[in-house]
C-alpha cells in the first residue's frame, strides 16, 4: 500500500502557499491518510501533495467512495477520517457521505476546492455553493476567504469534528487561496476539551432509581462505543441485562449472559420484550431513533428512563426522560459502577432468559443461513462492515461482537453503497486485520467501482460477501407486508452482472456458493485467499428479516417469526411476474 | 393558540450565520414569528432577537439545537428573566381633509412621530411593546391603513448586568427538568395491552 503519485518527493518544499499550508496542518495533526479525487479547482492541493509524502492520499473511483472510506476509517479507529474533492460535482458527490457521518456522529473532515474567489457567485464552471448545500448535514462548515486564516480554520475544523459529539466538518478552499503565498505559523493540534462533568444531583437520582428497580435494563448506543469497558463494568456490577443498539453493537460482549441483543425494528425478542416490561431503563449514549423505539408512546411504557448523553439536544427530544444525566458516558458509567448496590432480580433474570431462549437460528437455506455461516467464521478482531438492507439487519442480528468498533454500518442514514468503501477505509486503517463486508446485490452495485481501489493499492485484507437474492430485498419485504405483494421496481435478477466475473475484471479473486453444500468450501477458499476476495452467495429470492416491528407499531407488537409462505418461485417466474405487473 | 417565546442570541458576525440559524428552525419545523438582527457593542458579535411560537418543549429543543451551532456564542431565554422589549413600526394611514386632524391627534396620544407627509396619507413611526403597537394599528385601521412595516421585536434583560444569566447546562437539572417532567408515565402504562 504505497503512495500512488509518481512524482518523487522533493525535500525542498520551496515557498509556502495555501495548498502546502493545508498539508502541513494535516500532517501536524497526525493525519496519515486522506481519501479523495482530484479536479480542476483543487489542483494546487494535489500539486502540493507531492511535497508531503508523510500523508498518504488514496484515490477512490468516486467521491462518495472517498467519503465512506473516510467514515470506515473513523468508525474502525475512533479517529478523524479525512476526504477531499474538487468543486461542483466533486463536492456534491461527497454530500451523501457527509449526511451519513452527520447522522452517525462520525468525526470527518471534508476538504473541497472551489472556483477562484472572484468567480464565486457567478455560476462559474464547476461551481456549486457547497457550504450552502452541506449546511444541514455538517456540524459546521467554512469557506476560507484569506490564506492567512487557512491553517487556523483547518485546525479548528478538526477540533470541532472530534470534540463533544463528533461529526462532519467541511472546509471549502477557493483556488486562488490555495495558490496564495503563506508565511504564517502552522498550528499544532488543539487539546481535546474536557466534557462538562455530570451534575452530582442527577447522578444521585439515577443511583436511587437503580436501587429501587425490580426490572432494570441498560440500553447502550453508538455514543458509548468508547465507554465499552465502563458500561460492561457497570452492567456486571449491578447485574443488569444489556441491550446494544445497531450503532452500539460491541459495547457489551455478546458472549456475556447479560447481553440481550439489539432493540427496535429488527431487534431481538429478548431486547424488545425487556424494554416493554422494564421498570427502569438506563440509556447510555443514544438518541432513541425511531427504528429503535417503534411507536413512541408504546416505548418502555412501564419504565422510568435515565438518559445519559453528552448532547443535551438529544435528551427529551424523542422520549420523555425522568432523569437526564448530561455527561461523558465513560465518566457517568464509571461513577454508577463504583456506587453499585446490586439488588438481585432473580425473577427478572429468569424472565429475560426465557425470552432470550426464543432466539431462532436460521436452519433452512436462505439469506439468514448464509449470513450466519459467514459471521460464525469471523474472529473477534475482524472488522465486519455491512451495506444497507436485509443482509445488514441479518448481520446485526446474527454476528457476535466481543469488543467495540468491529461493526461498521450506515445506521442513521441507511446509505446503500456504504459497505465496500467503508470496508476499504477500515481495512486501510487496520491493515493487519481482516475487513469483511457483507453487501446485497443492490447496494454493492452503487459503489462497485471501488473494486479498482482494492486493485490500485493492492489491499489484501478486504473480504467482500454479496448476498444475492436478485431483489432489493428490504423494499420487497415491505411491499410484501404492506403493499399486498405488488413488487414494484425491485427485481434486479435479469440485469445483475456476473459478480465473479466483475471481480475478476479488477483482479479480485471471486468465489460463488449456491446452496448449503457449496457454502462452507466457498467461505474457506474466500477467507483463506491471500488477497482481497469476493464471495457471491446466491440465495432464494423471497426471504424476510424477522423479528420485525412494523412502522407505527410498538415494540411489544413485534412479529417474531416469518409468516409461512408458498413454495419458492424460480427466477423465470419472477421475471414473468414482474413484466406482467 | 401556541404561546410565544422571546429569545436573544449572541452570534458570531460571519457569513451565513443567519442562514444557518433560520435553516435550523426551518428544517426542524420551528416557527419563527419575528426575527431582528443587529450589531452589538462587541466587534464581531451580532445580536438576534427571535420570537418563536410553540410549546415549552419545542422552545427547549430549539435552544438546545441552537446551542450546538459553532456560531452561537450565547442564548438568552427572556422567559427566565425580566426584560424590556420594543418594536419599531412604520404605518402609512390614508387621510382625507376631514380625518386629518383626528388621525394626527391619535398619533400624538401614542407619542408617535410623523415621518412622511403625503397628499392623501401620513406615515407614522411608532415604537413600543407589542400591545402598544397593536393598539395603535387598531386605532388607525378605520381610517384606512395603506402599508405597514414592522422591525420585529428586540429585547434586553432588565438590570445593570450586561452579562446576564444564560441558558447553559452547568446544572442540567434546572435547565432540563421543567420541560421533561411533564407527563406522568403511569398514565401511559395503562394503555398497554397485556400481550405477554
XYZ file of N, CA and C in Angstrom, chain A residues 451-558:
324
model
N -13.875 -1.469 -6.332
C -13.002 -2.638 -6.516
C -11.663 -2.184 -7.101
N -11.707 -1.133 -7.902
C -10.480 -0.611 -8.501
C -9.526 -0.071 -7.438
N -10.091 0.476 -6.355
C -9.244 0.985 -5.265
C -8.496 -0.175 -4.603
N -9.194 -1.310 -4.448
C -8.533 -2.500 -3.902
C -7.341 -2.884 -4.768
N -7.581 -2.846 -6.085
C -6.529 -3.267 -7.005
C -5.368 -2.275 -6.987
N -5.710 -0.996 -7.043
C -4.679 0.030 -7.168
C -3.693 0.004 -6.011
N -4.223 -0.190 -4.796
C -3.350 -0.147 -3.616
C -2.991 -1.547 -3.130
N -3.363 -2.554 -3.916
C -3.062 -3.943 -3.571
C -3.471 -4.238 -2.127
N -4.679 -3.815 -1.801
C -5.186 -4.047 -0.446
C -5.543 -5.524 -0.326
N -5.050 -6.189 0.716
C -5.169 -7.649 0.778
C -6.117 -8.142 1.849
N -6.676 -7.246 2.642
C -7.442 -7.748 3.789
C -8.933 -7.467 3.695
N -9.416 -7.062 2.521
C -10.849 -6.784 2.400
C -11.553 -7.985 1.783
N -12.516 -8.521 2.511
C -13.255 -9.701 2.056
C -14.711 -9.308 1.826
N -15.097 -9.415 0.542
C -16.430 -8.940 0.171
C -17.372 -10.130 0.030
N -18.499 -10.064 0.705
C -19.512 -11.112 0.555
C -20.784 -10.462 0.020
N -21.271 -10.957 -1.100
C -22.518 -10.437 -1.655
C -23.606 -11.480 -1.444
N -24.626 -11.099 -0.715
C -25.795 -11.961 -0.566
C -26.730 -11.599 -1.710
N -26.816 -12.479 -2.682
C -27.556 -12.152 -3.902
C -28.899 -12.866 -3.919
N -29.958 -12.077 -3.696
C -31.297 -12.663 -3.806
C -32.045 -12.080 -5.011
N -31.305 -11.392 -5.867
C -31.833 -10.834 -7.117
C -32.901 -9.759 -6.893
N -32.993 -9.288 -5.684
C -34.034 -8.316 -5.342
C -33.451 -7.175 -4.534
N -34.147 -6.048 -4.551
C -33.950 -5.066 -3.488
C -34.778 -5.601 -2.317
N -34.119 -6.461 -1.545
C -34.856 -7.353 -0.650
C -35.660 -6.658 0.428
N -35.106 -5.587 1.014
C -35.838 -4.956 2.110
C -37.077 -4.236 1.579
N -36.947 -3.618 0.413
C -38.117 -2.960 -0.173
C -39.155 -4.031 -0.536
N -38.642 -5.150 -1.093
C -39.550 -6.231 -1.451
C -40.288 -6.750 -0.212
N -39.568 -6.860 0.903
C -40.207 -7.337 2.135
C -41.334 -6.386 2.562
N -41.103 -5.103 2.432
C -42.135 -4.125 2.811
C -43.303 -4.178 1.833
N -42.989 -4.357 0.534
C -44.067 -4.465 -0.442
C -44.911 -5.710 -0.154
N -44.232 -6.740 0.282
C -44.940 -7.981 0.608
C -45.864 -7.785 1.806
N -45.331 -7.096 2.830
C -46.093 -6.974 4.077
C -47.137 -5.855 4.018
N -46.802 -4.764 3.347
C -47.650 -3.573 3.450
C -48.266 -3.133 2.127
N -47.879 -3.761 1.008
C -48.429 -3.360 -0.290
C -48.963 -4.569 -1.067
N -49.423 -5.545 -0.327
C -50.070 -6.721 -0.919
C -49.256 -7.356 -2.036
N -47.976 -7.459 -1.796
C -47.065 -8.149 -2.723
C -47.011 -7.505 -4.106
N -47.341 -6.247 -4.212
C -47.111 -5.578 -5.501
C -45.635 -5.207 -5.564
N -44.861 -6.056 -6.239
C -43.402 -5.898 -6.256
C -43.032 -4.878 -7.320
N -43.060 -3.627 -6.932
C -42.836 -2.541 -7.874
C -41.353 -2.192 -7.936
N -40.719 -2.464 -9.074
C -39.352 -1.988 -9.361
C -38.322 -2.461 -8.356
N -38.393 -3.701 -7.971
C -37.402 -4.218 -7.032
C -36.666 -5.447 -7.567
N -37.015 -5.911 -8.764
C -36.393 -7.102 -9.331
C -35.118 -6.729 -10.063
N -33.994 -7.306 -9.642
C -32.703 -6.990 -10.261
C -32.159 -8.159 -11.057
N -32.748 -9.317 -10.836
C -32.127 -10.575 -11.278
C -31.669 -10.593 -12.721
N -32.496 -10.089 -13.634
C -32.135 -10.181 -15.044
C -30.936 -9.319 -15.404
N -30.748 -8.264 -14.644
C -29.735 -7.292 -15.046
C -28.487 -7.334 -14.177
N -28.483 -8.160 -13.126
C -27.285 -8.248 -12.294
C -26.109 -8.754 -13.124
N -24.927 -8.238 -12.836
C -23.760 -8.781 -13.531
C -23.389 -10.144 -12.948
N -22.514 -10.822 -13.634
C -21.856 -11.993 -13.054
C -20.814 -11.436 -12.079
N -21.137 -11.488 -10.779
C -20.286 -10.803 -9.805
C -18.868 -11.363 -9.769
N -18.729 -12.649 -10.032
C -17.398 -13.249 -10.012
C -16.569 -12.719 -11.183
N -17.223 -12.612 -12.330
C -16.515 -12.051 -13.496
C -16.185 -10.580 -13.275
N -17.121 -9.876 -12.639
C -16.886 -8.458 -12.368
C -15.652 -8.298 -11.481
N -15.578 -9.115 -10.440
C -14.408 -9.069 -9.555
C -13.145 -9.398 -10.338
N -13.238 -10.411 -11.183
C -12.088 -10.840 -11.977
C -11.572 -9.692 -12.841
N -12.493 -8.878 -13.328
C -12.091 -7.760 -14.173
C -11.199 -6.781 -13.418
N -11.295 -6.782 -12.084
C -10.451 -5.915 -11.253
C -9.331 -6.708 -10.574
N -9.082 -7.934 -11.065
C -8.054 -8.790 -10.457
C -8.384 -9.179 -9.023
N -9.641 -9.162 -8.698
C -10.062 -9.595 -7.361
C -10.600 -11.016 -7.497
N -10.009 -11.991 -6.776
C -10.479 -13.373 -6.908
C -11.945 -13.485 -6.495
N -12.722 -14.252 -7.253
C -14.143 -14.386 -6.952
C -14.527 -15.826 -6.660
N -15.446 -16.007 -5.741
C -15.956 -17.338 -5.372
C -17.471 -17.262 -5.356
N -18.104 -18.423 -5.493
C -19.562 -18.417 -5.514
C -20.087 -19.657 -4.800
N -21.193 -19.467 -4.098
C -21.889 -20.610 -3.489
C -23.371 -20.459 -3.783
N -24.008 -21.568 -4.133
C -25.432 -21.514 -4.494
C -26.320 -22.268 -3.507
N -25.706 -23.026 -2.619
C -26.515 -23.846 -1.711
C -25.708 -24.214 -0.472
N -26.376 -24.910 0.420
C -25.749 -25.284 1.692
C -24.487 -26.107 1.483
N -24.507 -26.956 0.443
C -23.375 -27.853 0.227
C -22.133 -27.078 -0.217
N -22.360 -26.096 -1.092
C -21.206 -25.370 -1.628
C -20.641 -24.344 -0.644
N -21.482 -23.931 0.316
C -21.129 -22.748 1.105
C -19.853 -22.890 1.952
N -19.715 -23.960 2.763
C -18.532 -23.993 3.642
C -17.220 -23.939 2.873
N -17.144 -24.709 1.778
C -15.915 -24.720 0.980
C -15.639 -23.353 0.373
N -16.696 -22.713 -0.100
C -16.526 -21.404 -0.723
C -16.059 -20.371 0.306
N -16.637 -20.442 1.502
C -16.222 -19.486 2.547
C -14.751 -19.694 2.893
N -14.359 -20.946 3.035
C -12.954 -21.246 3.347
C -12.019 -20.672 2.298
N -12.346 -20.977 1.034
C -11.473 -20.533 -0.053
C -11.399 -19.003 -0.085
N -12.536 -18.387 0.131
C -12.636 -16.916 0.092
C -11.829 -16.266 1.223
N -12.039 -16.757 2.460
C -11.350 -16.157 3.598
C -9.856 -16.477 3.585
N -9.505 -17.646 3.041
C -8.089 -18.032 3.056
C -7.319 -17.495 1.858
N -8.009 -16.895 0.923
C -7.300 -16.332 -0.220
C -6.336 -15.261 0.292
N -5.091 -15.295 -0.148
C -4.136 -14.294 0.365
C -4.470 -12.866 -0.053
N -5.320 -12.721 -1.030
C -5.682 -11.382 -1.485
C -7.081 -11.006 -0.997
N -7.427 -9.757 -1.196
C -8.816 -9.380 -1.031
C -9.625 -10.193 -2.032
N -10.801 -10.636 -1.627
C -11.560 -11.548 -2.486
C -13.044 -11.290 -2.325
N -13.785 -11.770 -3.308
C -15.232 -11.586 -3.320
C -15.923 -12.944 -3.307
N -16.962 -13.055 -2.495
C -17.780 -14.275 -2.457
C -19.221 -13.894 -2.740
N -19.778 -14.489 -3.787
C -21.191 -14.281 -4.061
C -21.958 -15.479 -3.524
N -22.945 -15.220 -2.682
C -23.793 -16.305 -2.196
C -25.184 -16.106 -2.791
N -25.568 -17.047 -3.642
C -26.866 -16.961 -4.293
C -27.901 -17.599 -3.366
N -28.891 -16.800 -2.984
C -29.891 -17.291 -2.026
C -31.277 -17.206 -2.662
N -32.243 -17.910 -2.081
C -33.604 -17.832 -2.619
C -34.106 -16.389 -2.637
N -35.009 -16.128 -3.580
C -35.441 -14.754 -3.786
C -36.194 -14.181 -2.598
N -37.132 -14.978 -2.079
C -38.067 -14.403 -1.119
C -37.766 -14.877 0.291
N -37.054 -14.049 1.012
C -36.927 -14.291 2.438
C -36.966 -12.965 3.149
N -37.628 -12.932 4.259
C -37.717 -11.687 5.002
C -36.764 -11.700 6.186
N -36.670 -10.549 6.859
C -35.905 -10.452 8.092
C -36.895 -10.357 9.238
N -36.815 -11.290 10.134
C -37.676 -11.304 11.314
C -36.818 -11.632 12.515
N -37.175 -11.205 13.699
C -38.371 -10.453 14.082
C -38.437 -9.090 13.380
N -39.663 -8.567 13.335
C -39.845 -7.245 12.764
C -40.964 -6.515 13.490
N -40.704 -5.230 13.773
C -41.746 -4.360 14.307
C -42.182 -3.463 13.160
N -43.399 -3.597 12.674
C -43.830 -2.732 11.575
C -43.782 -1.262 11.986
N -43.567 -0.375 11.029
C -43.560 1.053 11.377
C -44.920 1.425 11.951
N -44.899 2.264 12.955
C -46.139 2.683 13.588
C -46.582 1.759 14.705
N -45.921 0.607 14.829
C -46.283 -0.331 15.896
C -45.347 -0.126 17.079
N -45.787 -0.600 18.237
C -44.929 -0.559 19.413
C -44.068 -1.815 19.437
N -42.980 -1.748 20.223
C -42.042 -2.875 20.246
C -42.719 -4.173 20.668
N -43.727 -4.050 21.583
C -44.375 -5.281 22.051
C -45.334 -5.853 21.013
N -45.497 -5.143 19.901
C -46.342 -5.655 18.822
C -45.513 -6.315 17.724
N -44.313 -6.735 18.060
C -43.411 -7.270 17.045
C -43.898 -8.595 16.469
